[in-house]
Amino acid sequence: MNLGAIAEVAIGIIFVWIVLSLTIIQIQEWITTLLDKRAHDMEEAIHEMLANPNLKAQFYDHPIIRGLTAKKRRAPSITDPWYYRYPLIRGFTRERRKLPSYIPSQQFALTLFDIAMTAGTESSLIQQGILKLRDDIEKDRNLSPNNAIIVELNLLAELARSAAATEAGTALTQKTLDLLKTEAHQFVDKLKVKYPGLKLEGEMELVIREEIDKALKEAERLKREIDRVVKSQPKADLRTSLGKLRRGVAALSVISPEVNQTMNALLLNVEEYVTTGETNLAKARKGVETWFNDSMDRVSGTFKRYSQTMALLIGLAVALILNVDSIDLTLYLWREPSVRQALAENAAMFELSQQDIADNPAEALQEFRNQFVGLSLPLGWGITNFEAQALADGSCRLFPREEQTFGIRIFTSTRCLVPPQSNNQMNLVLKLGGIFITALAARQGAPFWFDILKRVVNLRGTGANPAEKDGK
């Protein structure tokens, strides 16, 4: 058995698989970015953790989280709402808030603590109602919200956040709360004064007025219930941050019982587990960070399975379109020693680390493609016009017999889709099998096959690359 020839064929096949893998990585990254898949998966995970859509909206609107995106808010537009009603225009112009695709655990813990410490204030409850109104307006396709409305709702939410951050029990607290309620009640009227050219439709104006009034009443109701719950809790030392946090967690039992239960478990006997030089709040924050990291591990696992499935589907599509048939390619390299030897020599002199592949897959793809310059491989499809008699004699058959050739007839025309060097040794089952093998191989990823490539090159007898020897 000629082991050298087998190794050369393997090198050629692996080279093709690496190129296809890098192509899949690029396409997959474009699709993932377009769909914003990572950000939406994280949003769903945080929604499950907080178990309340209002809390989730408050979390994502927090300055710490909002600062993780480079999205800048646009200046309000006063274009008539009817202009944005048409789907084509709305698809190009309607602005959506960009969500972060990555949130560090420290930022998550700090944001959650800040929300929890103000959870018992009426201003925080009003803020949740305003953010819910904003999100509902953006998602409702029956409405045509002007950008100015969204901007002003964001400003009103900022005022609510400032009011919630003031020290409870001071005169300033009541003043800011009264100001917040006044601004909320007069929101529509002041919006019309500030933007004279803005025309609010009757349905939009009615929705805003009703929802703001509903948010204010709901905040008052929840505030009364929270006060009742907090009074029934053991008295906490409000001079410490941990005491304020425990009071806020108790208030969360009204808004989100699931978060309240989780936070209580994380804060249980936290004082007893504090080590030397560590504060109670720092220990509590570490517990929340661990909770977040564990949840993100599950998100990463889900995204990995999604990525593997997408890579397989993209690999099938690319291999089918480009006719990257591993079975046919293997037979061709076995029959053409000059081609496989040229590829083996290129592989022996090829210098590119796995880190380079991971950091810049586009440049790595070009480097690998350069190795095929001047080589003729059985890739791609050709369209051949046949005479009617030739088709009748079997010049284009899915399952050819002797003296017939493999091909895929394009509907009922005389045109036939044929691979390079088509013959009667190929049929539809073998072709689809070879393409499926290619897709499965490409799904493993370029770094995996690059490592295998180096081992096969060494097995062939060329040894390690000189650059690698010098680096050791």
CSV table of C-alpha atoms in Angstrom, one decimal:
chain,number,residue,atom,x,y,z
A,1,MET,CA,0.0,0.0,0.0
A,2,ASN,CA,1.4,3.4,-1.0
A,3,LEU,CA,1.1,5.4,2.2
A,4,GLY,CA,2.7,8.4,0.7
A,5,ALA,CA,0.0,8.6,-2.0
A,6,ILE,CA,-2.8,8.2,0.6
A,7,ALA,CA,-1.3,11.0,2.7
A,8,GLU,CA,-1.1,13.2,-0.4
A,9,VAL,CA,-4.8,12.6,-1.2
A,10,ALA,CA,-5.7,13.3,2.4
A,11,ILE,CA,-3.8,16.6,2.3
A,12,GLY,CA,-5.6,17.7,-0.8
A,13,ILE,CA,-9.0,16.8,0.6
A,14,ILE,CA,-8.3,18.6,3.9
A,15,PHE,CA,-7.1,21.7,2.0
A,16,VAL,CA,-10.5,21.9,0.3
A,17,TRP,CA,-12.3,21.3,3.5
A,18,ILE,CA,-10.4,24.1,5.2
A,19,VAL,CA,-11.3,26.6,2.4
A,20,LEU,CA,-14.9,25.6,2.7
A,21,SER,CA,-14.9,25.9,6.5
A,22,LEU,CA,-13.5,29.4,6.3
A,23,THR,CA,-16.2,30.3,3.7
A,24,ILE,CA,-18.9,29.0,6.0
A,25,ILE,CA,-17.5,31.0,9.0
A,26,GLN,CA,-17.7,34.2,6.9
A,27,ILE,CA,-21.3,33.5,5.8
A,28,GLN,CA,-22.4,32.4,9.2
A,29,GLU,CA,-20.9,35.6,10.8
A,30,TRP,CA,-22.8,37.7,8.3
A,31,ILE,CA,-26.1,36.0,9.0
A,32,THR,CA,-25.6,36.1,12.8
A,33,THR,CA,-24.8,39.8,12.6
A,34,LEU,CA,-27.8,40.5,10.4
A,35,LEU,CA,-30.2,38.6,12.7
A,36,ASP,CA,-28.5,39.9,15.9
A,37,LYS,CA,-28.7,36.4,17.2
A,38,ARG,CA,-26.4,36.7,20.1
A,39,ALA,CA,-28.1,39.8,21.5
A,40,HIS,CA,-31.6,38.3,21.2
A,41,ASP,CA,-30.5,35.0,22.9
A,42,MET,CA,-29.1,37.1,25.7
A,43,GLU,CA,-32.2,39.1,25.9
A,44,GLU,CA,-34.3,36.0,26.2
A,45,ALA,CA,-32.0,34.6,29.0
A,46,ILE,CA,-32.2,37.8,31.0
A,47,HIS,CA,-36.0,37.9,30.6
A,48,GLU,CA,-36.1,34.4,32.1
A,49,MET,CA,-33.8,35.5,34.9
A,50,LEU,CA,-35.7,38.6,35.8
A,51,ALA,CA,-39.1,37.0,35.1
A,52,ASN,CA,-40.8,40.3,34.4
A,53,PRO,CA,-40.9,42.3,31.2
A,54,ASN,CA,-41.0,45.6,33.0
A,55,LEU,CA,-37.8,44.7,35.0
A,56,LYS,CA,-36.2,43.6,31.7
A,57,ALA,CA,-37.0,46.9,30.1
A,58,GLN,CA,-35.7,48.8,33.1
A,59,PHE,CA,-32.5,46.7,33.0
A,60,TYR,CA,-31.7,47.3,29.4
A,61,ASP,CA,-32.5,51.0,29.7
A,62,HIS,CA,-30.1,51.4,32.6
A,63,PRO,CA,-27.1,53.7,31.7
A,64,ILE,CA,-24.6,50.9,32.5
A,65,ILE,CA,-26.2,48.5,30.0
A,66,ARG,CA,-27.0,51.1,27.5
A,67,GLY,CA,-23.4,52.2,27.5
A,68,LEU,CA,-22.3,48.8,26.2
A,69,THR,CA,-23.7,49.7,22.7
A,70,ALA,CA,-22.3,52.3,20.4
A,71,LYS,CA,-25.8,53.2,19.2
A,72,LYS,CA,-26.4,57.0,19.4
A,73,ARG,CA,-29.9,58.3,19.8
A,74,ARG,CA,-31.1,60.4,16.8
A,75,ALA,CA,-32.5,63.8,16.9
A,76,PRO,CA,-36.3,63.8,17.0
A,77,SER,CA,-38.1,63.8,13.7
A,78,ILE,CA,-41.2,65.8,13.0
A,79,THR,CA,-42.1,64.0,9.7
A,80,ASP,CA,-45.8,63.2,9.5
A,81,PRO,CA,-46.6,59.7,10.9
A,82,TRP,CA,-48.5,58.7,7.7
A,83,TYR,CA,-45.2,58.7,5.8
A,84,TYR,CA,-43.9,55.8,8.0
A,85,ARG,CA,-47.1,53.8,7.7
A,86,TYR,CA,-46.0,52.2,4.5
A,87,PRO,CA,-44.1,48.9,5.1
A,88,LEU,CA,-41.4,49.7,2.5
A,89,ILE,CA,-40.6,53.1,4.1
A,90,ARG,CA,-41.0,51.8,7.6
A,91,GLY,CA,-38.6,49.0,7.0
A,92,PHE,CA,-35.8,51.4,6.1
A,93,THR,CA,-36.4,54.2,8.6
A,94,ARG,CA,-38.0,52.8,11.7
A,95,GLU,CA,-35.4,52.8,14.4
A,96,ARG,CA,-34.9,49.9,16.7
A,97,ARG,CA,-32.9,50.0,19.9
A,98,LYS,CA,-29.7,48.0,19.6
A,99,LEU,CA,-29.1,45.4,22.3
A,100,PRO,CA,-25.7,44.5,23.5
A,101,SER,CA,-24.5,41.0,22.4
A,102,TYR,CA,-22.2,40.7,25.5
A,103,ILE,CA,-22.7,41.9,29.1
A,104,PRO,CA,-19.9,41.4,31.6
A,105,SER,CA,-21.0,39.8,34.9
A,106,GLN,CA,-19.8,42.8,36.9
A,107,GLN,CA,-22.1,45.2,35.0
A,108,PHE,CA,-25.0,42.8,35.4
A,109,ALA,CA,-24.6,42.7,39.1
A,110,LEU,CA,-24.1,46.4,39.5
A,111,THR,CA,-27.2,47.1,37.4
A,112,LEU,CA,-29.4,44.6,39.2
A,113,PHE,CA,-28.3,46.0,42.6
A,114,ASP,CA,-29.1,49.5,41.5
A,115,ILE,CA,-32.5,48.4,40.3
A,116,ALA,CA,-33.1,46.4,43.5
A,117,MET,CA,-32.2,49.3,45.8
A,118,THR,CA,-34.8,51.6,44.2
A,119,ALA,CA,-37.4,48.9,43.6
A,120,GLY,CA,-39.6,50.1,46.5
A,121,THR,CA,-39.9,53.7,45.2
A,122,GLU,CA,-42.9,54.9,43.4
A,123,SER,CA,-40.7,56.6,40.8
A,124,SER,CA,-39.1,53.3,39.9
A,125,LEU,CA,-42.5,51.8,39.3
A,126,ILE,CA,-43.6,54.7,37.1
A,127,GLN,CA,-40.4,54.3,35.1
A,128,GLN,CA,-41.2,50.7,34.5
A,129,GLY,CA,-44.7,51.7,33.2
A,130,ILE,CA,-43.2,54.3,30.9
A,131,LEU,CA,-40.6,51.9,29.4
A,132,LYS,CA,-43.4,49.4,28.9
A,133,LEU,CA,-45.4,52.0,27.0
A,134,ARG,CA,-42.4,52.8,24.9
A,135,ASP,CA,-41.7,49.2,24.0
A,136,ASP,CA,-45.4,48.5,23.3
A,137,ILE,CA,-45.6,51.4,20.9
A,138,GLU,CA,-42.5,50.4,19.1
A,139,LYS,CA,-43.7,46.8,18.7
A,140,ASP,CA,-47.3,47.6,17.6
A,141,ARG,CA,-47.4,47.5,13.8
A,142,ASN,CA,-50.9,49.1,13.8
A,143,LEU,CA,-49.3,52.3,15.2
A,144,SER,CA,-46.9,54.6,13.4
A,145,PRO,CA,-44.8,56.1,16.2
A,146,ASN,CA,-42.8,59.2,15.4
A,147,ASN,CA,-39.2,59.2,16.6
A,148,ALA,CA,-39.9,62.3,18.7
A,149,ILE,CA,-42.4,60.4,20.8
A,150,ILE,CA,-39.9,57.7,21.6
A,151,VAL,CA,-37.2,60.3,22.5
A,152,GLU,CA,-39.5,62.1,24.8
A,153,LEU,CA,-40.6,58.9,26.5
A,154,ASN,CA,-36.9,58.1,27.0
A,155,LEU,CA,-36.4,61.5,28.6
A,156,LEU,CA,-39.5,61.0,30.9
A,157,ALA,CA,-38.0,57.6,31.9
A,158,GLU,CA,-34.7,59.3,32.7
A,159,LEU,CA,-36.6,61.7,35.0
A,160,ALA,CA,-38.2,58.8,36.7
A,161,ARG,CA,-34.8,57.2,37.2
A,162,SER,CA,-33.4,60.4,38.8
A,163,ALA,CA,-36.4,60.6,41.1
A,164,ALA,CA,-36.0,57.0,42.2
A,165,ALA,CA,-32.3,57.6,42.9
A,166,THR,CA,-33.0,60.4,45.4
A,167,GLU,CA,-32.7,59.6,49.1
A,168,ALA,CA,-36.0,58.2,50.5
A,169,GLY,CA,-37.7,60.4,53.1
A,170,THR,CA,-36.2,63.7,52.1
A,171,ALA,CA,-38.2,66.7,50.9
A,172,LEU,CA,-36.4,66.4,47.5
A,173,THR,CA,-37.9,62.9,47.1
A,174,GLN,CA,-41.5,64.2,47.2
A,175,LYS,CA,-40.6,67.2,45.0
A,176,THR,CA,-39.1,65.0,42.2
A,177,LEU,CA,-42.0,62.6,42.5
A,178,ASP,CA,-44.5,65.4,42.1
A,179,LEU,CA,-42.6,66.8,39.2
A,180,LEU,CA,-42.5,63.3,37.6
A,181,LYS,CA,-46.3,62.9,37.9
A,182,THR,CA,-46.9,66.4,36.5
A,183,GLU,CA,-44.7,65.7,33.5
A,184,ALA,CA,-46.4,62.4,32.9
A,185,HIS,CA,-49.9,63.9,33.0
A,186,GLN,CA,-48.8,66.7,30.7
A,187,PHE,CA,-46.7,64.6,28.4
A,188,VAL,CA,-48.9,64.8,25.3
A,189,ASP,CA,-49.7,68.5,25.7
A,190,LYS,CA,-46.0,69.4,26.2
A,191,LEU,CA,-45.1,67.2,23.2
A,192,LYS,CA,-47.4,69.2,20.9
A,193,VAL,CA,-45.9,72.5,22.2
A,194,LYS,CA,-42.3,71.3,21.8
A,195,TYR,CA,-42.8,69.9,18.3
A,196,PRO,CA,-45.4,72.2,16.6
A,197,GLY,CA,-45.0,70.3,13.3
A,198,LEU,CA,-45.7,67.0,15.0
A,199,LYS,CA,-49.2,65.5,14.1
A,200,LEU,CA,-50.4,62.9,16.5
A,201,GLU,CA,-53.1,60.6,15.2
A,202,GLY,CA,-56.2,60.2,17.3
A,203,GLU,CA,-55.4,56.5,18.1
A,204,MET,CA,-51.8,57.3,19.0
A,205,GLU,CA,-52.8,60.2,21.3
A,206,LEU,CA,-55.5,58.1,23.0
A,207,VAL,CA,-53.1,55.2,23.6
A,208,ILE,CA,-50.4,57.4,25.1
A,209,ARG,CA,-52.8,59.2,27.5
A,210,GLU,CA,-54.5,56.0,28.6
A,211,GLU,CA,-51.3,54.1,29.2
A,212,ILE,CA,-49.6,56.9,31.1
A,213,ASP,CA,-52.7,57.2,33.3
A,214,LYS,CA,-52.7,53.5,33.8
A,215,ALA,CA,-49.0,53.4,34.6
A,216,LEU,CA,-49.4,56.1,37.3
A,217,LYS,CA,-52.4,54.3,38.9
A,218,GLU,CA,-50.6,50.9,38.8
A,219,ALA,CA,-47.5,52.5,40.4
A,220,GLU,CA,-49.6,53.8,43.3
A,221,ARG,CA,-51.2,50.4,43.8
A,222,LEU,CA,-47.9,48.5,43.8
A,223,LYS,CA,-46.3,51.1,46.1
A,224,ARG,CA,-49.0,50.4,48.7
A,225,GLU,CA,-48.5,46.7,48.4
A,226,ILE,CA,-44.7,47.1,48.6
A,227,ASP,CA,-45.0,49.2,51.7
A,228,ARG,CA,-47.1,46.5,53.3
A,229,VAL,CA,-44.6,43.8,52.4
A,230,VAL,CA,-41.6,45.8,53.6
A,231,LYS,CA,-43.2,46.5,57.0
A,232,SER,CA,-43.7,42.8,57.5
A,233,GLN,CA,-40.0,42.1,56.9
A,234,PRO,CA,-37.3,42.1,59.7
A,235,LYS,CA,-36.0,45.6,60.1
A,236,ALA,CA,-32.8,46.2,58.1
A,237,ASP,CA,-30.0,48.6,58.8
A,238,LEU,CA,-30.6,51.2,56.1
A,239,ARG,CA,-27.3,52.9,57.0
A,240,THR,CA,-25.5,50.1,55.1
A,241,SER,CA,-25.7,49.3,51.4
A,242,LEU,CA,-26.5,45.7,52.2
A,243,GLY,CA,-29.4,46.8,54.3
A,244,LYS,CA,-30.8,48.9,51.5
A,245,LEU,CA,-30.3,46.0,49.1
A,246,ARG,CA,-32.3,43.6,51.4
A,247,ARG,CA,-35.1,46.1,51.6
A,248,GLY,CA,-35.1,46.5,47.8
A,249,VAL,CA,-35.1,42.7,47.4
A,250,ALA,CA,-38.2,42.5,49.7
A,251,ALA,CA,-39.9,45.0,47.4
A,252,LEU,CA,-39.1,42.9,44.4
A,253,SER,CA,-41.4,40.2,45.8
A,254,VAL,CA,-44.3,42.3,44.6
A,255,ILE,CA,-42.8,43.0,41.1
A,256,SER,CA,-41.1,39.7,40.4
A,257,PRO,CA,-41.4,36.9,43.0
A,258,GLU,CA,-38.8,34.7,41.1
A,259,VAL,CA,-36.1,37.4,41.3
A,260,ASN,CA,-37.0,37.9,45.0
A,261,GLN,CA,-36.6,34.2,45.7
A,262,THR,CA,-33.2,34.0,43.8
A,263,MET,CA,-31.8,37.1,45.5
A,264,ASN,CA,-32.9,36.0,48.9
A,265,ALA,CA,-31.1,32.7,48.3
A,266,LEU,CA,-27.9,34.5,47.2
A,267,LEU,CA,-28.0,36.9,50.2
A,268,LEU,CA,-28.8,34.2,52.7
A,269,ASN,CA,-26.3,34.4,55.6
A,270,VAL,CA,-23.9,36.3,53.4
A,271,GLU,CA,-22.4,37.9,56.5
A,272,GLU,CA,-21.2,34.5,57.8
A,273,TYR,CA,-19.3,33.7,54.6
A,274,VAL,CA,-17.4,37.0,54.3
A,275,THR,CA,-13.6,36.4,54.3
A,276,THR,CA,-10.9,38.8,55.6
A,277,GLY,CA,-10.8,42.0,53.6
A,278,GLU,CA,-14.1,41.3,51.9
A,279,THR,CA,-17.3,43.3,52.4
A,280,ASN,CA,-20.8,41.9,52.7
A,281,LEU,CA,-21.8,43.7,49.5
A,282,ALA,CA,-18.8,42.3,47.6
A,283,LYS,CA,-19.7,38.8,48.6
A,284,ALA,CA,-23.3,39.3,47.6
A,285,ARG,CA,-22.2,40.7,44.2
A,286,LYS,CA,-20.0,37.7,43.6
A,287,GLY,CA,-23.0,35.4,44.1
A,288,VAL,CA,-25.0,37.4,41.6
A,289,GLU,CA,-22.1,37.3,39.1
A,290,THR,CA,-21.9,33.5,39.5
A,291,TRP,CA,-25.7,33.2,38.9
A,292,PHE,CA,-25.3,35.3,35.7
A,293,ASN,CA,-22.3,33.4,34.4
A,294,ASP,CA,-24.1,30.1,34.9
A,295,SER,CA,-27.1,31.4,33.0
A,296,MET,CA,-24.8,32.6,30.2
A,297,ASP,CA,-23.1,29.2,30.0
A,298,ARG,CA,-26.5,27.8,29.1
A,299,VAL,CA,-27.0,30.5,26.5
A,300,SER,CA,-23.6,29.7,25.0
A,301,GLY,CA,-24.5,26.0,24.8
A,302,THR,CA,-27.7,26.9,23.0
A,303,PHE,CA,-25.9,29.2,20.6
A,304,LYS,CA,-23.2,26.6,19.9
A,305,ARG,CA,-25.9,24.0,18.9
A,306,TYR,CA,-27.5,26.7,16.7
A,307,SER,CA,-24.2,27.5,15.1
A,308,GLN,CA,-23.4,23.9,14.4
A,309,THR,CA,-26.8,23.4,12.7
A,310,MET,CA,-26.4,26.6,10.7
A,311,ALA,CA,-22.9,25.6,9.7
A,312,LEU,CA,-24.2,22.2,8.4
A,313,LEU,CA,-27.0,23.8,6.4
A,314,ILE,CA,-24.7,26.5,4.9
A,315,GLY,CA,-22.1,23.8,4.2
A,316,LEU,CA,-24.7,21.8,2.3
A,317,ALA,CA,-25.8,24.8,0.3
A,318,VAL,CA,-22.2,25.9,-0.6
A,319,ALA,CA,-21.0,22.4,-1.4
A,320,LEU,CA,-24.1,21.8,-3.6
A,321,ILE,CA,-23.7,25.2,-5.4
A,322,LEU,CA,-20.0,24.8,-6.0
A,323,ASN,CA,-20.1,21.0,-6.5
A,324,VAL,CA,-17.6,20.2,-3.8
A,325,ASP,CA,-17.9,16.5,-3.9
A,326,SER,CA,-15.5,14.7,-1.5
A,327,ILE,CA,-15.9,11.3,-3.1
A,328,ASP,CA,-15.3,12.6,-6.7
A,329,LEU,CA,-12.4,14.8,-5.4
A,330,THR,CA,-10.8,11.8,-3.7
A,331,LEU,CA,-10.9,9.7,-6.8
A,332,TYR,CA,-9.6,12.6,-8.9
A,333,LEU,CA,-6.6,13.2,-6.6
A,334,TRP,CA,-5.9,9.4,-6.6
A,335,ARG,CA,-5.8,9.4,-10.4
A,336,GLU,CA,-3.8,12.6,-10.7
A,337,PRO,CA,-0.5,12.3,-8.8
A,338,SER,CA,0.9,15.6,-10.1
A,339,VAL,CA,-2.0,17.6,-8.6
A,340,ARG,CA,-1.9,15.9,-5.2
A,341,GLN,CA,1.9,16.2,-5.0
A,342,ALA,CA,1.7,19.9,-5.8
A,343,LEU,CA,-0.9,20.3,-3.0
A,344,ALA,CA,1.3,18.3,-0.6
A,345,GLU,CA,4.3,20.5,-1.3
A,346,ASN,CA,2.3,23.6,-0.8
A,347,ALA,CA,1.0,22.3,2.5
A,348,ALA,CA,4.6,21.5,3.6
A,349,MET,CA,5.7,25.1,3.0
A,350,PHE,CA,2.5,26.7,4.3
A,351,GLU,CA,2.8,28.9,7.4
A,352,LEU,CA,-0.3,30.0,9.2
A,353,SER,CA,-1.1,29.5,12.9
A,354,GLN,CA,-4.5,28.6,14.3
A,355,GLN,CA,-4.6,32.0,16.1
A,356,ASP,CA,-4.2,33.7,12.7
A,357,ILE,CA,-7.2,31.7,11.4
A,358,ALA,CA,-9.3,32.6,14.4
A,359,ASP,CA,-8.4,36.3,14.4
A,360,ASN,CA,-8.7,37.0,10.7
A,361,PRO,CA,-10.6,34.2,8.8
A,362,ALA,CA,-11.1,36.4,5.7
A,363,GLU,CA,-7.3,36.8,5.2
A,364,ALA,CA,-6.7,33.1,6.1
A,365,LEU,CA,-9.3,32.2,3.4
A,366,GLN,CA,-7.4,34.1,0.8
A,367,GLU,CA,-4.1,32.5,1.8
A,368,PHE,CA,-5.6,29.0,1.5
A,369,ARG,CA,-7.1,29.9,-1.9
A,370,ASN,CA,-3.7,30.9,-3.2
A,371,GLN,CA,-2.6,27.3,-2.7
A,372,PHE,CA,-4.9,26.2,-5.5
A,373,VAL,CA,-3.7,28.7,-8.1
A,374,GLY,CA,-2.7,26.8,-11.3
A,375,LEU,CA,-4.3,23.5,-10.2
A,376,SER,CA,-7.3,22.0,-12.0
A,377,LEU,CA,-9.8,20.4,-9.5
A,378,PRO,CA,-13.2,18.9,-10.4
A,379,LEU,CA,-15.2,21.7,-8.7
A,380,GLY,CA,-18.1,23.6,-10.0
A,381,TRP,CA,-20.8,22.9,-12.5
A,382,GLY,CA,-21.1,23.2,-16.3
A,383,ILE,CA,-24.1,23.7,-18.5
A,384,THR,CA,-24.1,21.7,-21.7
A,385,ASN,CA,-26.5,21.9,-24.6
A,386,PHE,CA,-27.4,18.5,-26.1
A,387,GLU,CA,-29.2,17.5,-29.2
A,388,ALA,CA,-32.5,15.8,-28.6
A,389,GLN,CA,-31.0,12.5,-30.0
A,390,ALA,CA,-28.1,12.7,-27.6
A,391,LEU,CA,-30.4,13.1,-24.6
A,392,ALA,CA,-32.5,10.2,-25.9
A,393,ASP,CA,-29.3,8.1,-26.1
A,394,GLY,CA,-28.4,8.7,-22.4
A,395,SER,CA,-26.0,11.7,-22.5
A,396,CYS,CA,-27.5,13.2,-19.4
A,397,ARG,CA,-28.7,10.6,-16.8
A,398,LEU,CA,-29.0,10.7,-13.0
A,399,PHE,CA,-28.1,7.0,-12.9
A,400,PRO,CA,-26.0,6.4,-16.0
A,401,ARG,CA,-25.2,2.9,-17.4
A,402,GLU,CA,-22.4,1.9,-19.7
A,403,GLU,CA,-21.7,4.5,-22.4
A,404,GLN,CA,-23.9,7.0,-20.6
A,405,THR,CA,-22.8,10.1,-18.6
A,406,PHE,CA,-24.0,11.6,-15.4
A,407,GLY,CA,-25.9,14.9,-15.5
A,408,ILE,CA,-28.9,16.7,-14.2
A,409,ARG,CA,-31.3,17.8,-16.8
A,410,ILE,CA,-32.6,21.4,-16.4
A,411,PHE,CA,-36.4,20.8,-16.4
A,412,THR,CA,-37.6,19.8,-19.9
A,413,SER,CA,-35.0,21.8,-21.9
A,414,THR,CA,-32.0,20.3,-23.8
A,415,ARG,CA,-29.6,21.8,-21.3
A,416,CYS,CA,-27.9,19.6,-18.8
A,417,LEU,CA,-26.0,20.5,-15.5
A,418,VAL,CA,-22.9,18.4,-15.5
A,419,PRO,CA,-19.8,18.2,-13.2
A,420,PRO,CA,-16.3,18.3,-14.7
A,421,GLN,CA,-15.1,15.1,-16.2
A,422,SER,CA,-18.6,13.5,-16.0
A,423,ASN,CA,-18.7,9.8,-16.6
A,424,ASN,CA,-20.8,6.7,-15.9
A,425,GLN,CA,-19.0,6.1,-12.6
A,426,MET,CA,-21.0,8.9,-10.9
A,427,ASN,CA,-24.7,8.9,-10.1
A,428,LEU,CA,-27.1,11.0,-8.0
A,429,VAL,CA,-26.7,9.0,-4.8
A,430,LEU,CA,-22.9,9.2,-4.9
A,431,LYS,CA,-23.0,12.9,-5.7
A,432,LEU,CA,-25.3,13.8,-2.8
A,433,GLY,CA,-23.3,11.5,-0.5
A,434,GLY,CA,-20.1,13.3,-1.5
A,435,ILE,CA,-21.6,16.7,-0.9
A,436,PHE,CA,-23.0,15.6,2.5
A,437,ILE,CA,-19.6,14.4,3.5
A,438,THR,CA,-18.1,17.7,2.5
A,439,ALA,CA,-20.7,19.6,4.6
A,440,LEU,CA,-20.1,17.4,7.6
A,441,ALA,CA,-16.4,17.9,7.3
A,442,ALA,CA,-16.6,21.7,6.9
A,443,ARG,CA,-18.9,21.8,10.0
A,444,GLN,CA,-15.9,20.8,12.1
A,445,GLY,CA,-14.3,24.1,11.5
A,446,ALA,CA,-11.0,25.3,10.0
A,447,PRO,CA,-8.9,25.2,13.2
A,448,PHE,CA,-9.7,21.5,13.6
A,449,TRP,CA,-8.7,20.6,10.1
A,450,PHE,CA,-5.7,22.8,10.1
A,451,ASP,CA,-4.4,20.8,13.1
A,452,ILE,CA,-5.1,17.5,11.3
A,453,LEU,CA,-3.4,18.9,8.2
A,454,LYS,CA,-0.1,19.5,10.0
A,455,ARG,CA,-0.2,16.0,11.4
A,456,VAL,CA,-0.8,14.4,8.0
A,457,VAL,CA,2.0,16.5,6.5
A,458,ASN,CA,4.4,15.3,9.2
A,459,LEU,CA,3.2,11.7,8.6
A,460,ARG,CA,4.0,12.0,4.9
A,461,GLY,CA,7.6,12.5,6.0
A,462,THR,CA,8.3,16.2,5.5
A,463,GLY,CA,8.7,16.9,9.2
A,464,ALA,CA,7.8,20.1,10.9
A,465,ASN,CA,8.0,23.4,9.2
A,466,PRO,CA,11.3,25.2,9.6
A,467,ALA,CA,9.5,28.2,11.1
A,468,GLU,CA,8.0,26.0,13.8
A,469,LYS,CA,11.4,24.5,14.6
A,470,ASP,CA,12.9,27.9,15.0
A,471,GLY,CA,10.0,29.0,17.3
A,472,LYS,CA,10.5,26.1,19.7
